[in-house]
Each structure stands twice: as structure tokens, then as C-alpha cells.
mmCIF file with all atom_site columns, C-alpha atoms and ligand atoms in Angstrom:
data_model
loop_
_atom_site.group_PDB
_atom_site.id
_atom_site.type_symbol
_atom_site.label_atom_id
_atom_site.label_alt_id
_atom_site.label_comp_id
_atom_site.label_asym_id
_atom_site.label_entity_id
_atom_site.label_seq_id
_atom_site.pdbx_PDB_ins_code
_atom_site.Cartn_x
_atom_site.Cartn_y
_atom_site.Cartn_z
_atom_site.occupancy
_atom_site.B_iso_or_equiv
_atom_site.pdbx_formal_charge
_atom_site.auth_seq_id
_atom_site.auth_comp_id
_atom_site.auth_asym_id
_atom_site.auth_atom_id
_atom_site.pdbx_PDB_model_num
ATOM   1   C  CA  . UNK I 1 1   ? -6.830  23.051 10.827  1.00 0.00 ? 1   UNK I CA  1
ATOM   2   C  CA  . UNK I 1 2   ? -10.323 21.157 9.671   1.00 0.00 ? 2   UNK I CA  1
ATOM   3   C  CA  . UNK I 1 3   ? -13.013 24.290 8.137   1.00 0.00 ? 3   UNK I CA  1
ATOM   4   C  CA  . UNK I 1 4   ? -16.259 23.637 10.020  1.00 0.00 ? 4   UNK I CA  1
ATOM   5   C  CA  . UNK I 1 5   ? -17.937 21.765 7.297   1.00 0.00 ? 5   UNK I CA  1
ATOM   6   C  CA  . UNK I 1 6   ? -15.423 18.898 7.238   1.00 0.00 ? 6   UNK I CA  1
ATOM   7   C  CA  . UNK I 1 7   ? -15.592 18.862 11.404  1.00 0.00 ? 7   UNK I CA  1
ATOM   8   C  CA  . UNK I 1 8   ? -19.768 18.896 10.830  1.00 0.00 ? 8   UNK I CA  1
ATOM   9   C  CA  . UNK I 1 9   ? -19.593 15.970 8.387   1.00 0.00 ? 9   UNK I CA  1
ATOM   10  C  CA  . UNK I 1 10  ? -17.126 14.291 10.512  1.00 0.00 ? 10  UNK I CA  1
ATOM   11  C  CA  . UNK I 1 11  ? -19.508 14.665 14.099  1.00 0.00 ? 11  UNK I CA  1
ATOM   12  C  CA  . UNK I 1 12  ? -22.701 14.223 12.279  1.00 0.00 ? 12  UNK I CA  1
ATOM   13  C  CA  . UNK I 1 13  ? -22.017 11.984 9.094   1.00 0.00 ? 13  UNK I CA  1
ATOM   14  C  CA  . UNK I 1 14  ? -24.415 11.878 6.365   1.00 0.00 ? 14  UNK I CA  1
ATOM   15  C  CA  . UNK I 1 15  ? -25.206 8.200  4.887   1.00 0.00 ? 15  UNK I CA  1
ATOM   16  C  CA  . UNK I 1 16  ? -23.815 5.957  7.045   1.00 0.00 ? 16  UNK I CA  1
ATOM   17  C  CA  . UNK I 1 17  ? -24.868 2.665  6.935   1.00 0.00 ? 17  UNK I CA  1
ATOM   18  C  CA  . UNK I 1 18  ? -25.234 -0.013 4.259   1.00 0.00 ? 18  UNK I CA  1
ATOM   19  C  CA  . UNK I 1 19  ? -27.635 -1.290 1.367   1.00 0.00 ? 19  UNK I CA  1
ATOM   20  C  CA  . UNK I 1 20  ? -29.223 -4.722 1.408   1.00 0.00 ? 20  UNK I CA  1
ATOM   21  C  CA  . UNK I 1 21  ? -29.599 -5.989 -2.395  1.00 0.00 ? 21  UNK I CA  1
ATOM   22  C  CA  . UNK I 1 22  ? -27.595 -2.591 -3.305  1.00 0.00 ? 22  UNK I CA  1
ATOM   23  C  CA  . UNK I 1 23  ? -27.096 -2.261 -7.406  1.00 0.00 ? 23  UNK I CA  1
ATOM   24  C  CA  . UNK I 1 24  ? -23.621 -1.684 -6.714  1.00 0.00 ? 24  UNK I CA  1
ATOM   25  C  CA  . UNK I 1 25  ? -20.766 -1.878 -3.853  1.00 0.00 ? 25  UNK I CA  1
ATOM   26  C  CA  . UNK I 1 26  ? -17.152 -1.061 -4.085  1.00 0.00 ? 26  UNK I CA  1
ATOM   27  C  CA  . UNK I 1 27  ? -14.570 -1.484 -1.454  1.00 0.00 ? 27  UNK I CA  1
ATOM   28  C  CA  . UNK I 1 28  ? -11.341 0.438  -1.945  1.00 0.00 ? 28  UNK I CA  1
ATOM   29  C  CA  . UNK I 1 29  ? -7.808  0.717  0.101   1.00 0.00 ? 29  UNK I CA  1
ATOM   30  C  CA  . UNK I 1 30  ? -5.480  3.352  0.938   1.00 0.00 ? 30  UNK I CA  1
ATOM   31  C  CA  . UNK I 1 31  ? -2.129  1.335  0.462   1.00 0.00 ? 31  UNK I CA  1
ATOM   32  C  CA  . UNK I 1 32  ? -0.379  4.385  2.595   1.00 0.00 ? 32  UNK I CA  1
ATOM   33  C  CA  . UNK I 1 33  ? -2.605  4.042  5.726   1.00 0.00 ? 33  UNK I CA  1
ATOM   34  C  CA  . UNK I 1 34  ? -4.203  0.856  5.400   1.00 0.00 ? 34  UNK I CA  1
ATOM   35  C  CA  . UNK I 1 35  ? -7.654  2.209  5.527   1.00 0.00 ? 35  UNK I CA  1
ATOM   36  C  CA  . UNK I 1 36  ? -10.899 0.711  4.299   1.00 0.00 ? 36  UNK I CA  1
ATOM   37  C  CA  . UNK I 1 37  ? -13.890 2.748  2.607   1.00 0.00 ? 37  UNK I CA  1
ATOM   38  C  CA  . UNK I 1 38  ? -17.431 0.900  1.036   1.00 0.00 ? 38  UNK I CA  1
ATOM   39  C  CA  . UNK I 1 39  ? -19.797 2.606  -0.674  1.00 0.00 ? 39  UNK I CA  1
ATOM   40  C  CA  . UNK I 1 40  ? -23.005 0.779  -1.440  1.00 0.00 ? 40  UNK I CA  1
ATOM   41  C  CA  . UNK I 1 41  ? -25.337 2.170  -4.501  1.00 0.00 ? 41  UNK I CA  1
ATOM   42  C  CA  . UNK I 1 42  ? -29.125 1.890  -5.525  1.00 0.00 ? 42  UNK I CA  1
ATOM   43  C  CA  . UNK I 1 43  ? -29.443 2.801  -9.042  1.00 0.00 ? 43  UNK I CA  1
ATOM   44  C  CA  . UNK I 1 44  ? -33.189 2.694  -9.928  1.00 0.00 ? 44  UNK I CA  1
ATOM   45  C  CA  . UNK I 1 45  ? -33.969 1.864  -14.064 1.00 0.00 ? 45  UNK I CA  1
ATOM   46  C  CA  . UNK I 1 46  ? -33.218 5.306  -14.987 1.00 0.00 ? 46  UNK I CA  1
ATOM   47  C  CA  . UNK I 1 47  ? -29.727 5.014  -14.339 1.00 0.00 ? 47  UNK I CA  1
ATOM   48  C  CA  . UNK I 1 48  ? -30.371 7.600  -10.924 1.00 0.00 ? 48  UNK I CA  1
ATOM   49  C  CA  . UNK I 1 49  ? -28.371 7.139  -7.989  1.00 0.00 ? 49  UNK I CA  1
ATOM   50  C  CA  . UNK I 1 50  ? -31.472 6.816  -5.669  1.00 0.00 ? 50  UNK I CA  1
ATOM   51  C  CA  . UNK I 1 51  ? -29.932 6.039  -2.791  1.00 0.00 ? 51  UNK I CA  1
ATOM   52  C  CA  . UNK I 1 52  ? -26.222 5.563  -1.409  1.00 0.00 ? 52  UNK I CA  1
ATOM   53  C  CA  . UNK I 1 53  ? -24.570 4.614  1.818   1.00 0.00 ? 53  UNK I CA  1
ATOM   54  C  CA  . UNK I 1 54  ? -20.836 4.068  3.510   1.00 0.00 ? 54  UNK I CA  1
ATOM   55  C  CA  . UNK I 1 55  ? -19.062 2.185  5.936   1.00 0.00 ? 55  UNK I CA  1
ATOM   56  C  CA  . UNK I 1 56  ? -15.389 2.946  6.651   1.00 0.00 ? 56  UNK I CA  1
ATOM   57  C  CA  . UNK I 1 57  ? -12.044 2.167  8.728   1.00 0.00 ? 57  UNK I CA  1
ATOM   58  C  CA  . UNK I 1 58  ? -10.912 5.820  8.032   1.00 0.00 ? 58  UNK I CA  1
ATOM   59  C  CA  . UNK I 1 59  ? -9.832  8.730  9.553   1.00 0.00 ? 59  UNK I CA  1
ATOM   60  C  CA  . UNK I 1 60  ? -11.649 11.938 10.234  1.00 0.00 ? 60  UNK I CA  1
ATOM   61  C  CA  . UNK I 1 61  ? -10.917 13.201 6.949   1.00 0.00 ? 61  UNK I CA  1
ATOM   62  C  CA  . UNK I 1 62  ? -12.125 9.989  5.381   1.00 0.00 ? 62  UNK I CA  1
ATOM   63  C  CA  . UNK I 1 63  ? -15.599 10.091 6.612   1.00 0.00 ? 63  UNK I CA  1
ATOM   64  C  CA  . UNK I 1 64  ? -16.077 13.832 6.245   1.00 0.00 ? 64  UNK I CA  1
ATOM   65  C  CA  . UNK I 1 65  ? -15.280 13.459 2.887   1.00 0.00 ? 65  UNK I CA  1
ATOM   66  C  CA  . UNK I 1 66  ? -17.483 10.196 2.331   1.00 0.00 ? 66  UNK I CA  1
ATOM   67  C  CA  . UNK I 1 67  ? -20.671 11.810 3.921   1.00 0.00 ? 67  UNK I CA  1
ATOM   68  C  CA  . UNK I 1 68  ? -20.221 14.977 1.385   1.00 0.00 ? 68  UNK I CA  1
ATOM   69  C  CA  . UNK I 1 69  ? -19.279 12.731 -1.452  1.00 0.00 ? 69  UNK I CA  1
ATOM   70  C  CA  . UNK I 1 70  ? -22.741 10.464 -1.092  1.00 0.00 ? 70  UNK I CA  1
ATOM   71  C  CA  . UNK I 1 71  ? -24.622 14.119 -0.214  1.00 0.00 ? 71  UNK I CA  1
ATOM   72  C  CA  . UNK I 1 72  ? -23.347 14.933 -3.977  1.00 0.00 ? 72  UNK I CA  1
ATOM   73  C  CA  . UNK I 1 73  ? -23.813 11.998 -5.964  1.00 0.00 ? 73  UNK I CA  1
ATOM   74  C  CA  . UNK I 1 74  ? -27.590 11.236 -4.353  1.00 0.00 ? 74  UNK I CA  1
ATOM   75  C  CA  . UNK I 1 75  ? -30.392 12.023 -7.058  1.00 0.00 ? 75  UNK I CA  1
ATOM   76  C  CA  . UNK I 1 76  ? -27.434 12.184 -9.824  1.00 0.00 ? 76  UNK I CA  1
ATOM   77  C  CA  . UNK I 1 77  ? -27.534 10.055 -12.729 1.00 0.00 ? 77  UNK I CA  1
ATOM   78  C  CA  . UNK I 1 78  ? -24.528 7.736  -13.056 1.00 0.00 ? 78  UNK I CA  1
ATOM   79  C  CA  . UNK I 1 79  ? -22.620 9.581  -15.841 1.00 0.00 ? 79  UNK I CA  1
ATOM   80  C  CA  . UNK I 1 80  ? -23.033 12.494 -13.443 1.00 0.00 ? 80  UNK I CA  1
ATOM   81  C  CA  . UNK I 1 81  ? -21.711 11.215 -10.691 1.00 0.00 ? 81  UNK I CA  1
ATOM   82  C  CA  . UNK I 1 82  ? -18.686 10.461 -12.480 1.00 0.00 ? 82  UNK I CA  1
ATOM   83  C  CA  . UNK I 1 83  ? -17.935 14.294 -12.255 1.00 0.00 ? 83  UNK I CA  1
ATOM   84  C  CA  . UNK I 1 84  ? -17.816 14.149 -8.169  1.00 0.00 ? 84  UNK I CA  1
ATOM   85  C  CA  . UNK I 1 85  ? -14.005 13.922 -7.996  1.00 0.00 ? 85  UNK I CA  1
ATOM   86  C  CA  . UNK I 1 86  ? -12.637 14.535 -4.546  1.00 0.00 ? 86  UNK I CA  1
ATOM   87  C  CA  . UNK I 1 87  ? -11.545 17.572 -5.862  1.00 0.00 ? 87  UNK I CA  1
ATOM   88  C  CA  . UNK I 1 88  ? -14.971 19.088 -5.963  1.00 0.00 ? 88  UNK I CA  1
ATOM   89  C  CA  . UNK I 1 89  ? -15.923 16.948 -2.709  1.00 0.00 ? 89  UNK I CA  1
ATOM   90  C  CA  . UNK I 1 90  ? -12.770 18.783 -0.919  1.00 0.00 ? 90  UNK I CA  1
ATOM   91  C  CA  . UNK I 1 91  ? -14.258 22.018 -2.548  1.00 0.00 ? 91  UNK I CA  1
ATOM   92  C  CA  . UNK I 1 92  ? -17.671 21.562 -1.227  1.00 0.00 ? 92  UNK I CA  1
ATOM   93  C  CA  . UNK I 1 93  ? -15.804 20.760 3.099   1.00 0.00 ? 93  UNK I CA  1
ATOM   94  C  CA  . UNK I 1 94  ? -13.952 24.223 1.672   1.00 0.00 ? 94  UNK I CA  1
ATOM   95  C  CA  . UNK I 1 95  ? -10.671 22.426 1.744   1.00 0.00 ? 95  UNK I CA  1
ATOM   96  C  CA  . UNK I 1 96  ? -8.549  19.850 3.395   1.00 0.00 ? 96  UNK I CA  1
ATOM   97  C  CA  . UNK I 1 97  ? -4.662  20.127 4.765   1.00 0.00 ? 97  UNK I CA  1
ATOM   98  C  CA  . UNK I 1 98  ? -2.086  18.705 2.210   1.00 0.00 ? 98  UNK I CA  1
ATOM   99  C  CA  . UNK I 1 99  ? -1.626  15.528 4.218   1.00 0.00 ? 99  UNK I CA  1
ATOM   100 C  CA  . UNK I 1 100 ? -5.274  14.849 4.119   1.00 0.00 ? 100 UNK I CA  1
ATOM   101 C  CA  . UNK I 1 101 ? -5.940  14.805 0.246   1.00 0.00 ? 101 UNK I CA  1
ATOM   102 C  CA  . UNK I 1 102 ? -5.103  11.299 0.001   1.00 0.00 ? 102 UNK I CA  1
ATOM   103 C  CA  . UNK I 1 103 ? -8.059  10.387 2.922   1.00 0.00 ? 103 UNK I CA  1
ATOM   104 C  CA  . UNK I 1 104 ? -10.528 12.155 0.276   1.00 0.00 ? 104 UNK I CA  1
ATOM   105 C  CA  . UNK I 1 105 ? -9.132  9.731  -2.942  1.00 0.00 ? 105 UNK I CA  1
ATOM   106 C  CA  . UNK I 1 106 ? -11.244 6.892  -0.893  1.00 0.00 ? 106 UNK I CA  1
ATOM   107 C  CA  . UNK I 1 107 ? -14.637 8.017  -1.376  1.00 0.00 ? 107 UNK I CA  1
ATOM   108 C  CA  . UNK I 1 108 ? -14.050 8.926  -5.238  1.00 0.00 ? 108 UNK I CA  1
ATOM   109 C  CA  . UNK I 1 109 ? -12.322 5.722  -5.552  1.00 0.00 ? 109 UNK I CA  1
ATOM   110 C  CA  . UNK I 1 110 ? -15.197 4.048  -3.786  1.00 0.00 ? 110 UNK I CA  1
ATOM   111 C  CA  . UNK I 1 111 ? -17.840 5.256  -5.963  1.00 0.00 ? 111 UNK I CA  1
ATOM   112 C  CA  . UNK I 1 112 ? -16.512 4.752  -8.728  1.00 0.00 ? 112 UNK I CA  1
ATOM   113 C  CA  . UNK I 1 113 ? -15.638 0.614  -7.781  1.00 0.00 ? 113 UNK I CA  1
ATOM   114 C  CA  . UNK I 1 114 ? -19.755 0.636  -7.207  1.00 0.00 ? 114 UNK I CA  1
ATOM   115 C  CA  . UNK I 1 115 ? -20.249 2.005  -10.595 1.00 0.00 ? 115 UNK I CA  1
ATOM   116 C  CA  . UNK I 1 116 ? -17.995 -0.305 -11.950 1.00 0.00 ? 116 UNK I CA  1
ATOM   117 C  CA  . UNK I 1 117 ? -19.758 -3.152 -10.132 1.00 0.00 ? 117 UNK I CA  1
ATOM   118 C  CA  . UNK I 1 118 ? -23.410 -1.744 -11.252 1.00 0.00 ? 118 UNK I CA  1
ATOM   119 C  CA  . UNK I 1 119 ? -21.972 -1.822 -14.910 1.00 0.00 ? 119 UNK I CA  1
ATOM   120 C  CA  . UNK I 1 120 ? -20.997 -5.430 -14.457 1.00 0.00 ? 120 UNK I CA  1
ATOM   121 C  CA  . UNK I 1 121 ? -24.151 -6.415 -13.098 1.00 0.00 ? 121 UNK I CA  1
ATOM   122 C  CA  . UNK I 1 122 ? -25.988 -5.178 -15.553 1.00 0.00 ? 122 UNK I CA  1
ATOM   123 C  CA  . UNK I 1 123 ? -23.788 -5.423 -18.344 1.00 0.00 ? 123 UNK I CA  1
ATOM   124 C  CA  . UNK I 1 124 ? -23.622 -1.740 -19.277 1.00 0.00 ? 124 UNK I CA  1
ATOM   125 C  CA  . UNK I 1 125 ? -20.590 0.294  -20.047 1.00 0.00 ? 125 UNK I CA  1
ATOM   126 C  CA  . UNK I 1 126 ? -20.715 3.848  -18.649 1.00 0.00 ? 126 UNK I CA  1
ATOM   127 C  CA  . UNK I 1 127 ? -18.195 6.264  -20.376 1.00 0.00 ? 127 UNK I CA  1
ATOM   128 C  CA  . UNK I 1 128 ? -15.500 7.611  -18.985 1.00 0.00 ? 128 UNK I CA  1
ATOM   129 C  CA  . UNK I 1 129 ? -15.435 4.815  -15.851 1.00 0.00 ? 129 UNK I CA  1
ATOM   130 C  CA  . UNK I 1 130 ? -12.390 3.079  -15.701 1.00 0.00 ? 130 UNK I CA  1
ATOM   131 C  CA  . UNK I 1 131 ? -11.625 -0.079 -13.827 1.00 0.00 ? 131 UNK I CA  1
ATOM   132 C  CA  . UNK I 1 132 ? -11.209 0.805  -10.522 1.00 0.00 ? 132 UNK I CA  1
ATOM   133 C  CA  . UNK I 1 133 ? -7.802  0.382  -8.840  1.00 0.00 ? 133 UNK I CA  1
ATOM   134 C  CA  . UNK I 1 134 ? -8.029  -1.597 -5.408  1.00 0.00 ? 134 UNK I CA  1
ATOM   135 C  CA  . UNK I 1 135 ? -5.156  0.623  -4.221  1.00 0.00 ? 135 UNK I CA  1
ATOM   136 C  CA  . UNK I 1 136 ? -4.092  4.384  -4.135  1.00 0.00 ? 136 UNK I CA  1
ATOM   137 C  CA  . UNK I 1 137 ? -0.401  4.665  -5.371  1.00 0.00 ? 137 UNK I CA  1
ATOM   138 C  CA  . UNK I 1 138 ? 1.673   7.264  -4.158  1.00 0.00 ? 138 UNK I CA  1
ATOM   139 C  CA  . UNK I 1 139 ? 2.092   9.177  -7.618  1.00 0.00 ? 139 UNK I CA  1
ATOM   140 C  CA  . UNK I 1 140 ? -1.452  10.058 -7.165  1.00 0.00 ? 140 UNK I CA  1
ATOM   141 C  CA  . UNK I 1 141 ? -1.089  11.390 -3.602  1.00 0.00 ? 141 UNK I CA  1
ATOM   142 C  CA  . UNK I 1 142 ? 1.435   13.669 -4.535  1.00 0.00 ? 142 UNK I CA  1
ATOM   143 C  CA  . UNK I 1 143 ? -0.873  15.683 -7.097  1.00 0.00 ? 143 UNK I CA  1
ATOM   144 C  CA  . UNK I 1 144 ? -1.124  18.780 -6.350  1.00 0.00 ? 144 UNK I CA  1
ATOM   145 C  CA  . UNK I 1 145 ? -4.385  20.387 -4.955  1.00 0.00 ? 145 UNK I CA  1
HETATM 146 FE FE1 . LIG A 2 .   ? -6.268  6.833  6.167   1.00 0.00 ? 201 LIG A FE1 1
HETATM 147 FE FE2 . LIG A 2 .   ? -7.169  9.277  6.237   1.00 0.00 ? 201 LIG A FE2 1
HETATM 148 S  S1  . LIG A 2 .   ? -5.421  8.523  7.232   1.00 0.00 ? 201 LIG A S1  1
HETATM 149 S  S2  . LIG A 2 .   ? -7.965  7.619  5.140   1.00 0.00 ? 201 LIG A S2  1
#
């Protein structure tokens, strides 16, 4: 059912942990499940994601898809870290069963609340980042992957 990469990430998590004085941190919910994921950021002056960690209440597929999703945005510069959707995370773990896409929404919707936060911070606007929602509504589980 789960390929071998999202069963290694989900044994041997990448990035666990959290960030004391982090540049950003953004807690999200899965309304369905109930869920928690945070994602703490340090941005260095460059705008580069120099370091990132997560804590969750998730599932499996939650933290498999957390560890790749910091793996990928780690050493990226902010705007490109916008472009780690949990569509290319899922890619990356080589897939996820249907009812599992909505367990991946957390980390993208996690990193992009830290962004958000960063941006606030600091007063910055990074393009293309939109508020983040606190919740995952149904319309966007049902997407098809
Ligand atoms: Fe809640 Fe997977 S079941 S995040």
C-alpha cells in the first residue's frame, strides 16, 4: 500500500524537532482528522531556508510527507520553496493512496503558514504566498491527484 520511500521517511523521519528563535513557525489543522502539523523555519538574510524542522499529531502519511517536504525546501530560497506543493512532495515518496492525499496538504500548508509568519516578521511580501488557511476544507481533498 505505502512505496518504500514513504515507509523510510515514516521509520526514520528527517527533521524532526523544533527551532528556538526560528524566523518563522506555522501550525496548521486537518479539519477532517483533527490532526496537528508545525513547521518551524530559519531563513538566514538571503532569504535561504537554512534550516527547517517539524513536530506533528499526524498519521503515518503525515510525517512521511513532512520529513520529504523539509528534505525539499532546505537550502531553497523562499520564493522557491513556494513551488514544493504536496504534489511534488507525494511525487518525490513515489505516491500516496487516494485517502492519504489530504495527510500530505499539512506539510504544504505548514510551510507555507511559516512563510507567511517570516513575511510578517519582517515585513516583506513574498509573491505568490497567500494567507494561509488554519483549516483544510473538503473541496480541496477531493482534487484529484
Ligand atoms: Fe490525519 Fe493523515 S489521517 S494527517
Amino acid at each position: 500500500m505505502y512505496s518504500e520511500k514513504v515507509m523510510d521517511h515514516f521509520q526514520n523521519p528527517r527533521n524532526v524537532g523544533e527551532i528556538n528563535g526560528a524566523s518563522g513557525v506555522g501550525t496548521v489543522g486537518n479539519a477532517k482528522c483533527g490532526d496537528i502539523m508545525r513547521i518551524y523555519l530559519d531563513i538566514d538574510e538571503n532569504q535561504v531556508i537554512r534550516d527547517v524542522k517539524f513536530k506533528t499529531f499526524g498519521c503515518g502519511a503525515a510525517v512521511a510527507t513532512s520529513s520529504m517536504a523539509t528534505e525539499m525546501v532546505k537550502g531553497k530560497s523562499v520564493k522557491e520553496a513556494l513551488s514544493v506543493t504536496n504534489k511534488a512532495v507525494m511525487e518525490a515518496l513515489d505516491g500516496l493512496p487516494p485517502v492519504k492525499v489530504h495527510c500530505s496538504l499539512l506539510a504544504e500548508e505548514a510551510i507555507h503558514a511559516a512563510l507567511w509568519d517570516y513575511a510578517e516578521k519582517n515585513q516583506l511580501k513574498i509573491e505568490g504566498l497567500e494567507k494561509p488557511k488554519s483549516d483544510i476544507s473538503e473541496s480541496e481533498e477531493e482534487e484529484d491527484y
